[in-house]
CSV table of C-alpha atoms in Angstrom, one decimal:
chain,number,residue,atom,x,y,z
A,284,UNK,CA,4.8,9.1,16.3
A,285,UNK,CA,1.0,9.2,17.1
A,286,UNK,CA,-0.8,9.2,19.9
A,287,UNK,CA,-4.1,7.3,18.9
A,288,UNK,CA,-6.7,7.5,21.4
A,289,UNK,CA,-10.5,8.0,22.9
A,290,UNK,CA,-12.1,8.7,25.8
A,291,UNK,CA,-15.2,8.0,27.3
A,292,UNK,CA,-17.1,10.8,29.4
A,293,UNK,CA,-19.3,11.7,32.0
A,294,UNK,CA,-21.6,13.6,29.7
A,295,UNK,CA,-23.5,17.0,30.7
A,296,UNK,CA,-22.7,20.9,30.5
A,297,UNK,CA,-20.0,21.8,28.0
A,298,UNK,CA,-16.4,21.5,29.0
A,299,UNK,CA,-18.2,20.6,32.4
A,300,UNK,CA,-17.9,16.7,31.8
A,301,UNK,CA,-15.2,14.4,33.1
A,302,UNK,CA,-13.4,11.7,32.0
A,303,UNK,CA,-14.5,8.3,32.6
A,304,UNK,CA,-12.2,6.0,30.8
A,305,UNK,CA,-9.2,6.5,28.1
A,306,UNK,CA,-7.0,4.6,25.9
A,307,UNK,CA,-4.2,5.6,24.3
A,308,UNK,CA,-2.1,3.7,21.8
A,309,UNK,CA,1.0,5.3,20.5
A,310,UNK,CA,2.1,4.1,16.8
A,311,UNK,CA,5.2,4.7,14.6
A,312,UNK,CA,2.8,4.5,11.6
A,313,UNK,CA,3.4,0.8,11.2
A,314,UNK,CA,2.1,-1.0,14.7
A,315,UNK,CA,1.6,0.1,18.1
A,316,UNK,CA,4.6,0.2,20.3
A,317,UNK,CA,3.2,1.5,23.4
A,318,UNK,CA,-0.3,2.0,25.1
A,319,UNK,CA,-2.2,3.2,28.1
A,320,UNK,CA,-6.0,2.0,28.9
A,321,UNK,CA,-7.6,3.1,32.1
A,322,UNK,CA,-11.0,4.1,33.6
A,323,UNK,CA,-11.1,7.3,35.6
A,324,UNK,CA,-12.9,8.5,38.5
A,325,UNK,CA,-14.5,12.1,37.4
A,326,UNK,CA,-15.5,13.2,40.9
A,327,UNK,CA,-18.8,13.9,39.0
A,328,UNK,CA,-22.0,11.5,38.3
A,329,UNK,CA,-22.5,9.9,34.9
A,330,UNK,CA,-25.6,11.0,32.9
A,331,UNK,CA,-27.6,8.4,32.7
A,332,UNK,CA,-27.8,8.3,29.0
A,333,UNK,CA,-23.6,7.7,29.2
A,334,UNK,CA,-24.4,4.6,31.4
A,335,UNK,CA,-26.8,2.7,28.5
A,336,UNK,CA,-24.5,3.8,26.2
A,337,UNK,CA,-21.1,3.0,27.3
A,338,UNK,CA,-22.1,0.3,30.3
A,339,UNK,CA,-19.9,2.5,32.6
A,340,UNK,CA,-21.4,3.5,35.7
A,341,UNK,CA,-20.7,5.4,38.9
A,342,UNK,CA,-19.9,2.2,40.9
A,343,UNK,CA,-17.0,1.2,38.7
A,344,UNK,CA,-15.3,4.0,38.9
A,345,UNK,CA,-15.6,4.3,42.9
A,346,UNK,CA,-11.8,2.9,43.1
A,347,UNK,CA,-10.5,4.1,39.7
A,348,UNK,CA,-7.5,6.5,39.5
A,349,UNK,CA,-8.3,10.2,39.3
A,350,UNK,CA,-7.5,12.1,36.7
A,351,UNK,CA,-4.4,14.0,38.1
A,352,UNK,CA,-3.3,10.4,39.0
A,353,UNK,CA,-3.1,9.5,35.3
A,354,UNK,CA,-1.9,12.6,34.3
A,355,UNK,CA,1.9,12.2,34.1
A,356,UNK,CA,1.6,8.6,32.2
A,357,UNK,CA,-0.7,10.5,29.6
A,358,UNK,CA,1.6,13.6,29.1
A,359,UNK,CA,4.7,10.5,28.8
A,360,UNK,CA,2.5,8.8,26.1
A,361,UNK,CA,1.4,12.0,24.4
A,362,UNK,CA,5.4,13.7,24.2
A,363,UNK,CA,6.0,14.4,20.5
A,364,UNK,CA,3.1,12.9,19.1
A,365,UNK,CA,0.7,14.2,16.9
A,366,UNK,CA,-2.7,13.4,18.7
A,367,UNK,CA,-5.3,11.1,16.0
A,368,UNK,CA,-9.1,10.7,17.4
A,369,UNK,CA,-12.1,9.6,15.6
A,370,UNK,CA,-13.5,13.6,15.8
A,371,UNK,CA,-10.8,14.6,17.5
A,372,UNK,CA,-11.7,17.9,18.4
A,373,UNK,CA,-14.1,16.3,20.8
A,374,UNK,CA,-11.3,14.7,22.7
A,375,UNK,CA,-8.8,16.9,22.7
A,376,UNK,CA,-11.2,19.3,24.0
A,377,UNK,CA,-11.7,17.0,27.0
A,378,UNK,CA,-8.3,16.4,27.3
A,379,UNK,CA,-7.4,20.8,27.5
A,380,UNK,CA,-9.9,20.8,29.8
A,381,UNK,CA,-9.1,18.2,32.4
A,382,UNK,CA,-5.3,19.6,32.5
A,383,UNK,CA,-6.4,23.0,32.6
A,384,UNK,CA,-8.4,22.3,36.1
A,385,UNK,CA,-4.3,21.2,37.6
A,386,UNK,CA,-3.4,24.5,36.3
A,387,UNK,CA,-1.4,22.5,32.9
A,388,UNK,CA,-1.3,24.0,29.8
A,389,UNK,CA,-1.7,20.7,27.1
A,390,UNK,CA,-0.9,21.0,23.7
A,391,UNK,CA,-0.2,19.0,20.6
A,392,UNK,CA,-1.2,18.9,17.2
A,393,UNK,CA,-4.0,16.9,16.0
A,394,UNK,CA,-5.3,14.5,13.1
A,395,UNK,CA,-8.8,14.1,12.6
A,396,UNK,CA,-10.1,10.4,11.0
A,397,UNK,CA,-13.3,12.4,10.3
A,398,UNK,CA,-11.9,14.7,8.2
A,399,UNK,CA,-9.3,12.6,6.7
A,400,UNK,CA,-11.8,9.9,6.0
A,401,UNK,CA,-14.1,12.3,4.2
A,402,UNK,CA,-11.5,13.1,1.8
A,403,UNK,CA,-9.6,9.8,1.0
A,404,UNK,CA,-12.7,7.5,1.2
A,405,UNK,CA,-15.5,10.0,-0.3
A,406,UNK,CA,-19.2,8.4,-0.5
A,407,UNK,CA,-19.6,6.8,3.0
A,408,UNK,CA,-23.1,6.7,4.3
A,409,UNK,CA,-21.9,7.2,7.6
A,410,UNK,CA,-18.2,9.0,8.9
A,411,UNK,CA,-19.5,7.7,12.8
A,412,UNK,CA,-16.8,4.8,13.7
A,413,UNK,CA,-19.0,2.2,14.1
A,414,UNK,CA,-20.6,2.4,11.1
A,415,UNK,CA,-17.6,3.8,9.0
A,416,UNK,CA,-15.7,0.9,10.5
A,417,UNK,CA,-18.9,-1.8,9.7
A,418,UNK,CA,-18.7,-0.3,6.2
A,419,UNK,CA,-14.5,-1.0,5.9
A,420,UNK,CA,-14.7,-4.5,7.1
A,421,UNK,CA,-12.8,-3.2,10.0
A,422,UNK,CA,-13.6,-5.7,13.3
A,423,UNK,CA,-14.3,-4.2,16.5
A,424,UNK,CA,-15.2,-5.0,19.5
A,425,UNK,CA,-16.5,-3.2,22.8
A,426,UNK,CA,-17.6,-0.6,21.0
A,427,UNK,CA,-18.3,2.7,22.8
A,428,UNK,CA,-15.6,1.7,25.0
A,429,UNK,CA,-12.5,3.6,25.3
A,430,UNK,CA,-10.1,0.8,24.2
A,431,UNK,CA,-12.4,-1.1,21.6
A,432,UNK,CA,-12.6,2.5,19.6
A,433,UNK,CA,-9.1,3.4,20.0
A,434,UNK,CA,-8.0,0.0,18.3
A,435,UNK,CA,-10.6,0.3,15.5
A,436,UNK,CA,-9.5,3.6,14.9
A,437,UNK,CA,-5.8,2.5,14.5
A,438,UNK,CA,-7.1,-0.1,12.1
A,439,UNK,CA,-8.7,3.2,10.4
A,440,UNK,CA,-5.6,5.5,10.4
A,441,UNK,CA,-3.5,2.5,8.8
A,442,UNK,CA,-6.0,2.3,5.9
A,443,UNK,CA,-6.6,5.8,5.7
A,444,UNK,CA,-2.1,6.4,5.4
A,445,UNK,CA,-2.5,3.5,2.9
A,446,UNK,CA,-5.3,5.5,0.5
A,447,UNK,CA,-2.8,8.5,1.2
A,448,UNK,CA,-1.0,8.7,-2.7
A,449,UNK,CA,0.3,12.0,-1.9
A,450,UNK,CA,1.8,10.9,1.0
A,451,UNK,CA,-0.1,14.3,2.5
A,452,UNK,CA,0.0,12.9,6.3
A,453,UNK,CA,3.2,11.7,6.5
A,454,UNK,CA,5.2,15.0,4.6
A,455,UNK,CA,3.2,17.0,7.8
A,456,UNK,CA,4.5,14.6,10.1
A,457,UNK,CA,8.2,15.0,8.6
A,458,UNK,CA,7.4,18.9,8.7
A,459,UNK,CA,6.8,18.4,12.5
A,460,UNK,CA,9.6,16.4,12.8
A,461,UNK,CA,11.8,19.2,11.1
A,462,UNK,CA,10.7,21.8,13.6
A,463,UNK,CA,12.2,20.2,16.3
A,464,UNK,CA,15.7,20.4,14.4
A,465,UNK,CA,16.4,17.0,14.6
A,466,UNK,CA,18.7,15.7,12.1
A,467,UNK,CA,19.4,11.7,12.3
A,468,UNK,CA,22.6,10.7,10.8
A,469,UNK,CA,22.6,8.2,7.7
A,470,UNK,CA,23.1,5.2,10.5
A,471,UNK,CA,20.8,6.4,12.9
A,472,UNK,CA,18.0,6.2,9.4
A,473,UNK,CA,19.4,2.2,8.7
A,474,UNK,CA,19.1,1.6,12.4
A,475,UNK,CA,15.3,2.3,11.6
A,476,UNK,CA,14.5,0.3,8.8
A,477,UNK,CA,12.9,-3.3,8.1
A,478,UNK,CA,14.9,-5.7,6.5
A,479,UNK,CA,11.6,-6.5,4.6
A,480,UNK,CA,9.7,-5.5,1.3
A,481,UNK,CA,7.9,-2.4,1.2
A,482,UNK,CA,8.0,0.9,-0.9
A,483,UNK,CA,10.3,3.5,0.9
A,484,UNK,CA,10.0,7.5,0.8
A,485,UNK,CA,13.5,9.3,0.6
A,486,UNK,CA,12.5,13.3,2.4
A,487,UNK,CA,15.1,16.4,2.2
A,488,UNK,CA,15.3,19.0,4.8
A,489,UNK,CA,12.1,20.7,3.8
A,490,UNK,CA,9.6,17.5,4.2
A,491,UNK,CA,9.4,16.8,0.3
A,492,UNK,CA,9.8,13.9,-1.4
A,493,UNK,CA,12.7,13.2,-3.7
A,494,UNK,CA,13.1,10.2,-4.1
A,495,UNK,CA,10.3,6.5,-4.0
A,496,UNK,CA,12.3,3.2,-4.1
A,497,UNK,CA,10.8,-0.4,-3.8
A,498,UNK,CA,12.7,-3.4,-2.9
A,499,UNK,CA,12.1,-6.2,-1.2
A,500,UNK,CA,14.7,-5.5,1.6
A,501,UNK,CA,14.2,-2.1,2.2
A,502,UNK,CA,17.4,-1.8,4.6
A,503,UNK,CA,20.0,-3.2,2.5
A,504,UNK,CA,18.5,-1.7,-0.2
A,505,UNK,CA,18.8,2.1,1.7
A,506,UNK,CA,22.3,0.8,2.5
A,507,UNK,CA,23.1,0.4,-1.4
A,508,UNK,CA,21.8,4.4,-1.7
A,509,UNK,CA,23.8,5.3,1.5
A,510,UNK,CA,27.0,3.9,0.2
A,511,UNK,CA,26.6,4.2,-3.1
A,512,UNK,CA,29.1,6.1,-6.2
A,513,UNK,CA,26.8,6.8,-8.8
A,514,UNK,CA,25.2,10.4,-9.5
A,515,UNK,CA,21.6,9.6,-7.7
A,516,UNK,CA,23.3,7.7,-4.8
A,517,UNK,CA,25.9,10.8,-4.1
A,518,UNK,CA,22.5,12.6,-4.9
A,519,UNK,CA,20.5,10.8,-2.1
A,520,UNK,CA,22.9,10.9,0.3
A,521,UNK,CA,23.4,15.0,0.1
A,522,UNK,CA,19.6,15.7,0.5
A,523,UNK,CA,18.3,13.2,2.5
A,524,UNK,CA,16.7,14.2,6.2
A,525,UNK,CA,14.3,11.6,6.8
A,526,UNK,CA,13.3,7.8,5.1
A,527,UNK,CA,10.0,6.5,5.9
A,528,UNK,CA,8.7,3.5,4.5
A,529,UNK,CA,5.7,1.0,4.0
A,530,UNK,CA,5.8,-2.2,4.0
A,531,UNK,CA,3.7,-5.0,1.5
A,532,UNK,CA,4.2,-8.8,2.3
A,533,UNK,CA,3.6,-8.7,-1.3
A,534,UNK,CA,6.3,-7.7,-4.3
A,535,UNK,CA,3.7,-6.9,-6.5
A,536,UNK,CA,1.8,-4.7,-4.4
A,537,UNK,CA,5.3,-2.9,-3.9
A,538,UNK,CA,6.0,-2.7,-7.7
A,539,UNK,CA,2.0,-1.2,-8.2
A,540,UNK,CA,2.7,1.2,-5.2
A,541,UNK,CA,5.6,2.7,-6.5
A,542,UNK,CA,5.1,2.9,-10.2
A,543,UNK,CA,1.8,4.9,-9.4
A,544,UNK,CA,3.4,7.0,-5.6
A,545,UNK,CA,6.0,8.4,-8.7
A,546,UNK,CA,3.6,9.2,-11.2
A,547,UNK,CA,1.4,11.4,-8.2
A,548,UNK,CA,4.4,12.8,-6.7
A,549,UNK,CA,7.0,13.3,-9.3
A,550,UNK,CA,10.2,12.9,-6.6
A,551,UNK,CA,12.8,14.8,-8.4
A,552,UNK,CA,15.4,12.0,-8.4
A,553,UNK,CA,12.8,9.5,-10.1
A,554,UNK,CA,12.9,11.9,-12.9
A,555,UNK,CA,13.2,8.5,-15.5
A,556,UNK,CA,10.5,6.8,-13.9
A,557,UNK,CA,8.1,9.3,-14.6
A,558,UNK,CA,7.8,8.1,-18.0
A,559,UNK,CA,6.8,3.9,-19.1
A,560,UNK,CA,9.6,1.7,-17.6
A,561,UNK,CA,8.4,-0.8,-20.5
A,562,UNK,CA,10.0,-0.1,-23.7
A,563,UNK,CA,9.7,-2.9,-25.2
A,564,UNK,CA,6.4,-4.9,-26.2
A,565,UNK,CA,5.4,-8.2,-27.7
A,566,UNK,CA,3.1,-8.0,-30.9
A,567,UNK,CA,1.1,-11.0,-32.5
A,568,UNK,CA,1.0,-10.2,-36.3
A,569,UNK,CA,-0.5,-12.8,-39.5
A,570,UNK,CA,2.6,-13.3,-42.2
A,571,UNK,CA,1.3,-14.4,-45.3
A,572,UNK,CA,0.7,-17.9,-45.4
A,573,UNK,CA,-1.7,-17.4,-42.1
A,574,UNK,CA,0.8,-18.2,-39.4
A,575,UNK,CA,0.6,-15.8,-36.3
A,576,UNK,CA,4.3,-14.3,-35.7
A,577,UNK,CA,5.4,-12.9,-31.8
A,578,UNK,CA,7.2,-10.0,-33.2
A,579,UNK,CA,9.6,-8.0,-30.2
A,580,UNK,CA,9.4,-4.4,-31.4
A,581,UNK,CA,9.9,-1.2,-29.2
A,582,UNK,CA,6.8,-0.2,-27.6
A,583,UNK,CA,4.3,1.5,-29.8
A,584,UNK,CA,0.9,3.3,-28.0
A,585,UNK,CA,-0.8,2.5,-31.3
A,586,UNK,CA,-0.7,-1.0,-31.6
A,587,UNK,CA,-2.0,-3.9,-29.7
A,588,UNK,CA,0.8,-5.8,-27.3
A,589,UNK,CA,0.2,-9.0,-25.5
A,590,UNK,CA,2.7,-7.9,-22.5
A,591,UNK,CA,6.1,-5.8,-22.7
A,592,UNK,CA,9.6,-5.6,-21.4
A,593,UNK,CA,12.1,-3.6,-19.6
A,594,UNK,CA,14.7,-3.9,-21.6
A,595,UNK,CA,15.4,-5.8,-24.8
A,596,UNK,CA,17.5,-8.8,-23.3
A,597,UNK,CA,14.3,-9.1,-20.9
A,598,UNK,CA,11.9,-9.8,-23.7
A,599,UNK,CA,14.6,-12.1,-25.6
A,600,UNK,CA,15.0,-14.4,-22.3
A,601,UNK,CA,10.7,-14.2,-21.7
A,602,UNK,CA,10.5,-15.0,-25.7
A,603,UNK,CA,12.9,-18.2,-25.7
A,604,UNK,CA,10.7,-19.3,-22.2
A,605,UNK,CA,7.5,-18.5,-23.9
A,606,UNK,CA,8.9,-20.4,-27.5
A,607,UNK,CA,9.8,-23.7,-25.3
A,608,UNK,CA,6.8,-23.7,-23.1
A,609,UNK,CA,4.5,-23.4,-26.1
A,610,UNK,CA,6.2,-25.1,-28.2
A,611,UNK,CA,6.2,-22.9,-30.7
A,612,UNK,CA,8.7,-22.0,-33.6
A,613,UNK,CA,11.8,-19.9,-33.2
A,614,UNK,CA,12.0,-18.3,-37.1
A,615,UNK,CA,8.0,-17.2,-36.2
A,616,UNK,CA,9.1,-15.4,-32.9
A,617,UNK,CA,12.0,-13.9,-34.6
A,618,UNK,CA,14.6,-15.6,-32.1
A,619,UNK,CA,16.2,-17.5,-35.2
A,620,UNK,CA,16.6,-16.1,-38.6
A,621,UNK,CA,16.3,-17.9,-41.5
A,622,UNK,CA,14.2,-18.4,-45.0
A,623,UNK,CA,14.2,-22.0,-44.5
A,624,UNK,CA,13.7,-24.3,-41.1
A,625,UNK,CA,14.9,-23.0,-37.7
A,626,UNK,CA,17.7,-24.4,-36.2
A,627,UNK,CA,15.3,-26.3,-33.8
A,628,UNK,CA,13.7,-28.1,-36.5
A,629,UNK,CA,17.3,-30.1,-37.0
A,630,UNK,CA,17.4,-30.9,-33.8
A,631,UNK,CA,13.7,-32.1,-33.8
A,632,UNK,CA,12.6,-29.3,-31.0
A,633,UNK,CA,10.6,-27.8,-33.6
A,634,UNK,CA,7.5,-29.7,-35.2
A,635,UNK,CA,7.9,-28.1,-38.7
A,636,UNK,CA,5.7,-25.1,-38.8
A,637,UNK,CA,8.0,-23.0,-40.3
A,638,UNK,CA,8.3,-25.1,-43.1
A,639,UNK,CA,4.9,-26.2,-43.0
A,640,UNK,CA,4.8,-29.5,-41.7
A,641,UNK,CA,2.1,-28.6,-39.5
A,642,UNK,CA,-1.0,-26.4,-40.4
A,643,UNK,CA,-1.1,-22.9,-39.5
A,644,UNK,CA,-5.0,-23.6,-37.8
A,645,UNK,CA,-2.6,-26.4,-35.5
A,646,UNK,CA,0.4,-24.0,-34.7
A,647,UNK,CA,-1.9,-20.7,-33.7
A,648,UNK,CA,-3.8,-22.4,-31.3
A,649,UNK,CA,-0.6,-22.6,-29.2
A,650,UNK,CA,-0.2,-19.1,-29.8
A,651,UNK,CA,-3.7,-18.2,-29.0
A,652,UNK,CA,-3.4,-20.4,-25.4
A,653,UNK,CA,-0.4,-18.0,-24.5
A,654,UNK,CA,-2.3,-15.0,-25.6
A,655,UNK,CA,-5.3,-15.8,-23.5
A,656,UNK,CA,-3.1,-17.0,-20.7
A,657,UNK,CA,-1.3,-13.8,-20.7
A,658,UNK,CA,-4.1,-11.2,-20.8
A,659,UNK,CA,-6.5,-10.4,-18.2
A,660,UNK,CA,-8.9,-8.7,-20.9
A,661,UNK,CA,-12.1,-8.5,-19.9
A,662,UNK,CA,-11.6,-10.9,-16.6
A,663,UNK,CA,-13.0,-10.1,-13.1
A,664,UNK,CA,-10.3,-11.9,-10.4
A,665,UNK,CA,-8.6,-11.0,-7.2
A,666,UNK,CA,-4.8,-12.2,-7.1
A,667,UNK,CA,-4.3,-12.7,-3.5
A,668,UNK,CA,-0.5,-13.1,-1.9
A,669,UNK,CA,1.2,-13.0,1.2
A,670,UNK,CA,0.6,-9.5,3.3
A,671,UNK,CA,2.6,-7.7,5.6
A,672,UNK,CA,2.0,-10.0,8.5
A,673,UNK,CA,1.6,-13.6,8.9
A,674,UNK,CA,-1.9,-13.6,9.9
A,675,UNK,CA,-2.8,-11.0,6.7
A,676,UNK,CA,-3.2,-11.5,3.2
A,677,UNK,CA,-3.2,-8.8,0.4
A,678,UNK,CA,-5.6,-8.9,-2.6
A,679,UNK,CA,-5.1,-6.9,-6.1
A,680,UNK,CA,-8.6,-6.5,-8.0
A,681,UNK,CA,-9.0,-6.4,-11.4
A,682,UNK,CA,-12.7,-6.4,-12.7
A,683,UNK,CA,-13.5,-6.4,-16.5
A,684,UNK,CA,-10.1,-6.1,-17.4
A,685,UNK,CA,-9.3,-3.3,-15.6
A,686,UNK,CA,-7.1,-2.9,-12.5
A,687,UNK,CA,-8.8,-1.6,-9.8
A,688,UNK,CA,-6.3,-1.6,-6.6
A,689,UNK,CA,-5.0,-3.5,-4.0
A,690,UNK,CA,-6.2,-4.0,-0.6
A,691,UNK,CA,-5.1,-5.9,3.0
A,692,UNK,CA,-7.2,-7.6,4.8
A,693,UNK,CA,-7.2,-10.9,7.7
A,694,UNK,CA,-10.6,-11.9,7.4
A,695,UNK,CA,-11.5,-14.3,4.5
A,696,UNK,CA,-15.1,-12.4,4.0
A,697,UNK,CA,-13.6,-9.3,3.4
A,698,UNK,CA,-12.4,-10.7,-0.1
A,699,UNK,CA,-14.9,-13.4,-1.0
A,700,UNK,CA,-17.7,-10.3,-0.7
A,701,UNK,CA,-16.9,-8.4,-3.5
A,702,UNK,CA,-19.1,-5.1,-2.1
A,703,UNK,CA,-16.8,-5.3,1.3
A,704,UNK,CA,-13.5,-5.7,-1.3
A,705,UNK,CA,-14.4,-2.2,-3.3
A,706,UNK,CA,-15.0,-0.3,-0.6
A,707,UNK,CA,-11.6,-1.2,1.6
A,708,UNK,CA,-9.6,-1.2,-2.0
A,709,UNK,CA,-7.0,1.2,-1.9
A,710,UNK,CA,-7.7,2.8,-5.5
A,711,UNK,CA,-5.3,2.8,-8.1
A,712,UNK,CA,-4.9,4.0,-12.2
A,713,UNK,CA,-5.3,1.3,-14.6
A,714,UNK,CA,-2.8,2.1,-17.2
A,715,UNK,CA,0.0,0.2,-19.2
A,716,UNK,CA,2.8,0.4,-16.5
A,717,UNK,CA,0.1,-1.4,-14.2
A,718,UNK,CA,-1.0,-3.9,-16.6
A,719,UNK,CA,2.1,-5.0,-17.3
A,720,UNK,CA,3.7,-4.8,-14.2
A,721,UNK,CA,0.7,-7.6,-13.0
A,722,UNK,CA,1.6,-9.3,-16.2
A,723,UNK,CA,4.9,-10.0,-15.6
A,724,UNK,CA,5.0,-10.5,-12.4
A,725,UNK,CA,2.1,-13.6,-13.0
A,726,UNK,CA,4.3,-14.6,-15.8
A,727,UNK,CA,7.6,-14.8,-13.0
A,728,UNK,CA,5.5,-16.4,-10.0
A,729,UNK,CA,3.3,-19.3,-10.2
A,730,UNK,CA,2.3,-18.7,-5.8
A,731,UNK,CA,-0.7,-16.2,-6.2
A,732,UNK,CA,-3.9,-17.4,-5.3
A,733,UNK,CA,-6.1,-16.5,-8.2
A,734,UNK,CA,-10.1,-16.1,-7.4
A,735,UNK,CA,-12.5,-15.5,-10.0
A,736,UNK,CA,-16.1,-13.8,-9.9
């Protein structure tokens, strides 16, 4: 858990100011599940700089709770969590301090957004929230308000655990966890779990990460590794300490997210997956009387494929949907062979091409419309989909060709401004396990809202 919060203050001498207003919202990494928002009477006056700047003044806080009667519902929210604050040696300064003078010794570990955002989102202008936040697409309101930053920077640690590949923050958190000797039982991990899609992070005893999954039930799919038979399963089920998870909305931000989370972490038990899950590719080659062939061939780095396959049967079924939808000719995607007519051509589902009824300038334009309408060469678009949420949508960017990322986002400008879409874009490789995971996934689901620019 995480404590996220800020506090407002008096202002003055150092580690002589008081607190003037807090908020605290406690979240499990995937919403907030508990929160405390207060102002505070510091016994002390505000500096009148504070005042203009936060609108708090001394007259408000004439019937506000003292600090030592906020105390106890702070240390509550606080218990086991790792502290997160927008610079949050600042506040937990103030925080030290204020228990310190009722003789209470506070501690927790902390998370800086600062820092984290200086590493996982280089090249900002400005790390201050407000701007950092202005820059994200992040709203906020009340700003320089103890509840309007806290929220803003809960919207900031969610991106900022998305941008995480290496999964850095939540292996510390795990290592925390691990500490306290606490060891949940396969059920008590189920119990936990969404019965929706997302990418899920299988830890052993130590914090690491053996094993990333997708699915789009991630508890019935955990269930399946918990009660599993097979080698990994009995695998999974020996190591396992702790399962976190994230969820998508989207199935194709789930496939991206876990095709490029195993290639960064190399999870022992994903040992296969390291490598190209797409064996098998699609070619378009000339025979000799100008026709272009669809030749299924296993996957070859130094040739040019329209899209690829899994497995064999995969590309045989796409082939047969692709021959239909086209209308193209069996004996030229190697689905029937023959040295005369196809099989189709008897039954009059085939026009004649392969025995030359119609002209090969006639029969390749079919071809060429499912080339183009398969390849995202050189095409700047945004495929948006369902997110995690109702009220959210997610976007994957691909701009000349090349796929940029995937983003989440709940407010339409923050996808129809392209400058805004970059910077909150959770940055991804563009390779051929990306292209044609997008590929086929298009190919399999005709829902996406497509935007071109």
């Amino acid at each position: 858990m995480y404590a996220i919060l800020d506090i407002e203050t008096t202002g003055g001498q150092f580690n002589e100011e008081g607190i003037t207003e807090i908020a605290i919202y406690k979240f499990d990494g995937h919403e907030i599940v508990d929160q405390f928002i207060s102002l505070v009477n510091p016994e002390i006056p505000i500096q009148p700089f504070v005042v203009k700047l936060t609108g708090i003044n001394n007259a408000m806080l004439v019937s506000a709770p003292k600090f030592f009667e906020v105390a106890k519902r702070i240390i509550e929210i606080t218990t086991d969590c790792i502290i997160v604050a927008h610079n949050a040696s600042f506040d937990y300064r103030i925080l030290r301090t204020e228990f310190r003078r009722l003789g209470y010794n506070f501690e927790a570990k902390t998370l800086c957004t600062v820092e984290l955002a200086k590493k996982l989102i280089p090249d900002q202008p400005s790390y201050s929230l407000g701007k950092l936040v202005r820059a994200l697409g992040i709203p906020m309101a009340d700003r320089h308000r103890a509840s309007g930053d806290a929220v803003a920077t809960v919207k900031l640690f969610k991106m900022l655990l998305e941008k995480d590949l290496e999964k850095t923050i939540i292996t510390d958190y795990i290592k925390t966890e691990i500490e306290k000797g606490i060891s949940p039982k396969l059920t008590e991990i189920i119990a936990g779990l969404p019965s929706r899609t997302g990418v899920y992070y299988i830890h052993n005893e130590k914090g690491n990460l053996i094993y990333i999954g997708k699915s789009r039930n991630i508890k019935k799919r955990l269930n399946q590794h918990f009660t599993g038979t097979n080698a990994k399963s009995k695998k999974i089920q020996a190591q396992v300490f702790r399962v976190t998870y994230e969820e998508t909305g989207s199935e194709l931000i789930a496939l991206l997210k876990e095709s490029e989370e195993i290639k960064v972490n190399k999870p022992i038990l994903n040992r296969a997956q390291r490598k190209s899950i797409f064996q098998w590719a699609l070619y378009a080659e000339l025979d000799k009387n100008g026709y272009i062939n669809l030749k299924l061939q296993k996957a070859d780095g130094r040739k040019k494929e329209i899209t690829s396959f899994s497995t064999l049967q995969e590309g045989k079924n796409a082939l047969f949907r692709i021959t239909a939808e086209y209308k193209l000719c069996q004996k030229f995607t190697g689905l029937y062979q023959t040295t005369k007519e196809c099989f189709q051509y008897t039954i009059k589902e085939c026009d004649g091409a392969c025995i030359g009824a119609i002209s090969a300038l006639e029969y390749n334009l079919r071809v060429n419309e499912f080339i183009t309408k398969n390849s995202f060469e050189n095409q700047n678009m945004i495929i948006v989909d369902k997110g995690r949420t109702i009220n959210e949508r997610s976007a994957v960017l691909i701009e000349n060709g090349i796929y940029k990322g995937y983003t989440f986002y709940d407010l339409n400008y923050q996808v129809h401004k392209i400058d805004i879409l970059k910077t909150i874009i959770i940055p991804m490789q563009n390779n051929r396990d990306t292209r044609n995971i997008i590929q086929n996934h298009l190919r399999r689901n005709k829902m996406h809202k497509i935007i071109k620019f």
